[in-house]
């Protein structure tokens, strides 16, 4: 069974993105290997950002088995992310 993937689309110049980073790090510690977390700098990875239609940073995309399950724009708290990811694990 594949793990869900959490894409964190961010930009280095983005203030809210800097607020999102410690939330993602906390989530990574809590959920460990059950979730794959990929940080994506939209200025470096424009093609990938385009593929997912990213217009706002931060944007979090949750994918399972290659399909987008959830897309969240703006800063999202760890409890919300955990609630969305837990059913997708295992």
CSV table of C-alpha atoms in Angstrom, one decimal:
chain,number,residue,atom,x,y,z
A,1,UNK,CA,0.0,0.0,0.0
A,2,UNK,CA,1.4,3.4,-0.9
A,3,UNK,CA,1.9,6.2,1.5
A,4,UNK,CA,0.0,9.4,1.1
A,5,UNK,CA,2.2,12.3,-0.1
A,6,UNK,CA,1.9,15.8,1.3
A,7,UNK,CA,3.3,18.4,-1.1
A,8,UNK,CA,4.1,21.7,0.6
A,9,UNK,CA,4.3,24.3,-2.2
A,10,UNK,CA,6.1,27.4,-0.9
A,11,UNK,CA,8.3,30.3,-1.8
A,12,UNK,CA,11.3,31.6,0.1
A,13,UNK,CA,9.9,35.2,0.1
A,14,UNK,CA,6.5,34.2,1.5
A,15,UNK,CA,5.8,35.1,5.1
A,16,UNK,CA,2.9,32.6,5.6
A,17,UNK,CA,5.1,29.9,4.1
A,18,UNK,CA,7.6,30.5,6.9
A,19,UNK,CA,4.7,30.0,9.4
A,20,UNK,CA,3.7,26.7,7.7
A,21,UNK,CA,7.2,25.2,7.9
A,22,UNK,CA,7.3,24.4,11.6
A,23,UNK,CA,3.7,23.0,11.4
A,24,UNK,CA,4.9,20.6,8.6
A,25,UNK,CA,8.0,19.7,10.7
A,26,UNK,CA,5.8,18.9,13.7
A,27,UNK,CA,3.5,16.8,11.5
A,28,UNK,CA,6.5,14.9,10.1
A,29,UNK,CA,7.7,14.1,13.6
A,30,UNK,CA,4.2,12.9,14.6
A,31,UNK,CA,3.3,10.9,11.6
A,32,UNK,CA,6.9,9.7,10.8
A,33,UNK,CA,7.3,7.3,7.9
A,34,UNK,CA,3.6,6.8,7.3
A,35,UNK,CA,3.4,10.0,5.2
A,36,UNK,CA,5.9,11.2,2.6
A,37,UNK,CA,6.4,15.0,2.8
A,38,UNK,CA,7.8,16.9,-0.2
A,39,UNK,CA,8.6,20.6,0.1
A,40,UNK,CA,8.4,22.3,-3.3
A,41,UNK,CA,9.8,25.8,-3.9
A,42,UNK,CA,7.5,27.2,-6.6
A,43,UNK,CA,10.3,29.5,-7.9
A,44,UNK,CA,12.6,26.5,-8.5
A,45,UNK,CA,9.9,24.0,-9.6
A,46,UNK,CA,7.6,26.0,-11.8
A,47,UNK,CA,6.7,23.0,-14.0
A,48,UNK,CA,5.5,21.0,-11.0
A,49,UNK,CA,3.6,24.0,-9.6
A,50,UNK,CA,2.0,24.5,-13.0
A,51,UNK,CA,1.0,20.8,-13.1
A,52,UNK,CA,-0.9,21.2,-9.8
A,53,UNK,CA,-2.3,24.7,-10.8
A,54,UNK,CA,-0.6,26.4,-7.8
A,55,UNK,CA,-1.7,30.1,-7.7
A,56,UNK,CA,-1.3,30.8,-4.0
A,57,UNK,CA,1.5,29.9,-1.6
A,58,UNK,CA,1.5,28.2,0.7
A,59,UNK,CA,-0.6,25.5,-0.9
A,60,UNK,CA,-0.7,22.0,0.5
A,61,UNK,CA,-1.7,19.1,-1.8
A,62,UNK,CA,-2.4,15.6,-0.4
A,63,UNK,CA,-2.1,12.8,-2.9
A,64,UNK,CA,-2.8,9.1,-2.5
A,65,UNK,CA,-2.0,6.6,-5.2
A,66,UNK,CA,-1.2,9.4,-7.7
A,67,UNK,CA,-4.6,11.1,-7.2
A,68,UNK,CA,-5.1,14.5,-5.5
A,69,UNK,CA,-7.3,13.9,-2.4
A,70,UNK,CA,-7.2,17.4,-0.9
A,71,UNK,CA,-5.9,20.8,-1.8
A,72,UNK,CA,-5.5,23.5,0.9
A,73,UNK,CA,-4.5,27.1,0.3
A,74,UNK,CA,-3.0,29.2,3.0
A,75,UNK,CA,-1.5,28.2,6.4
A,76,UNK,CA,-3.1,25.0,7.7
A,77,UNK,CA,-2.7,23.7,11.2
A,78,UNK,CA,-1.3,20.4,12.2
A,79,UNK,CA,-4.5,19.0,13.7
A,80,UNK,CA,-6.4,19.6,10.4
A,81,UNK,CA,-3.6,17.9,8.4
A,82,UNK,CA,-3.4,15.0,10.7
A,83,UNK,CA,-7.2,14.5,10.5
A,84,UNK,CA,-7.0,14.5,6.7
A,85,UNK,CA,-3.9,12.2,6.4
A,86,UNK,CA,-4.7,9.6,9.1
A,87,UNK,CA,-7.5,7.8,7.1
A,88,UNK,CA,-5.1,7.6,4.1
A,89,UNK,CA,-2.4,5.8,6.0
A,90,UNK,CA,-2.1,2.0,5.9
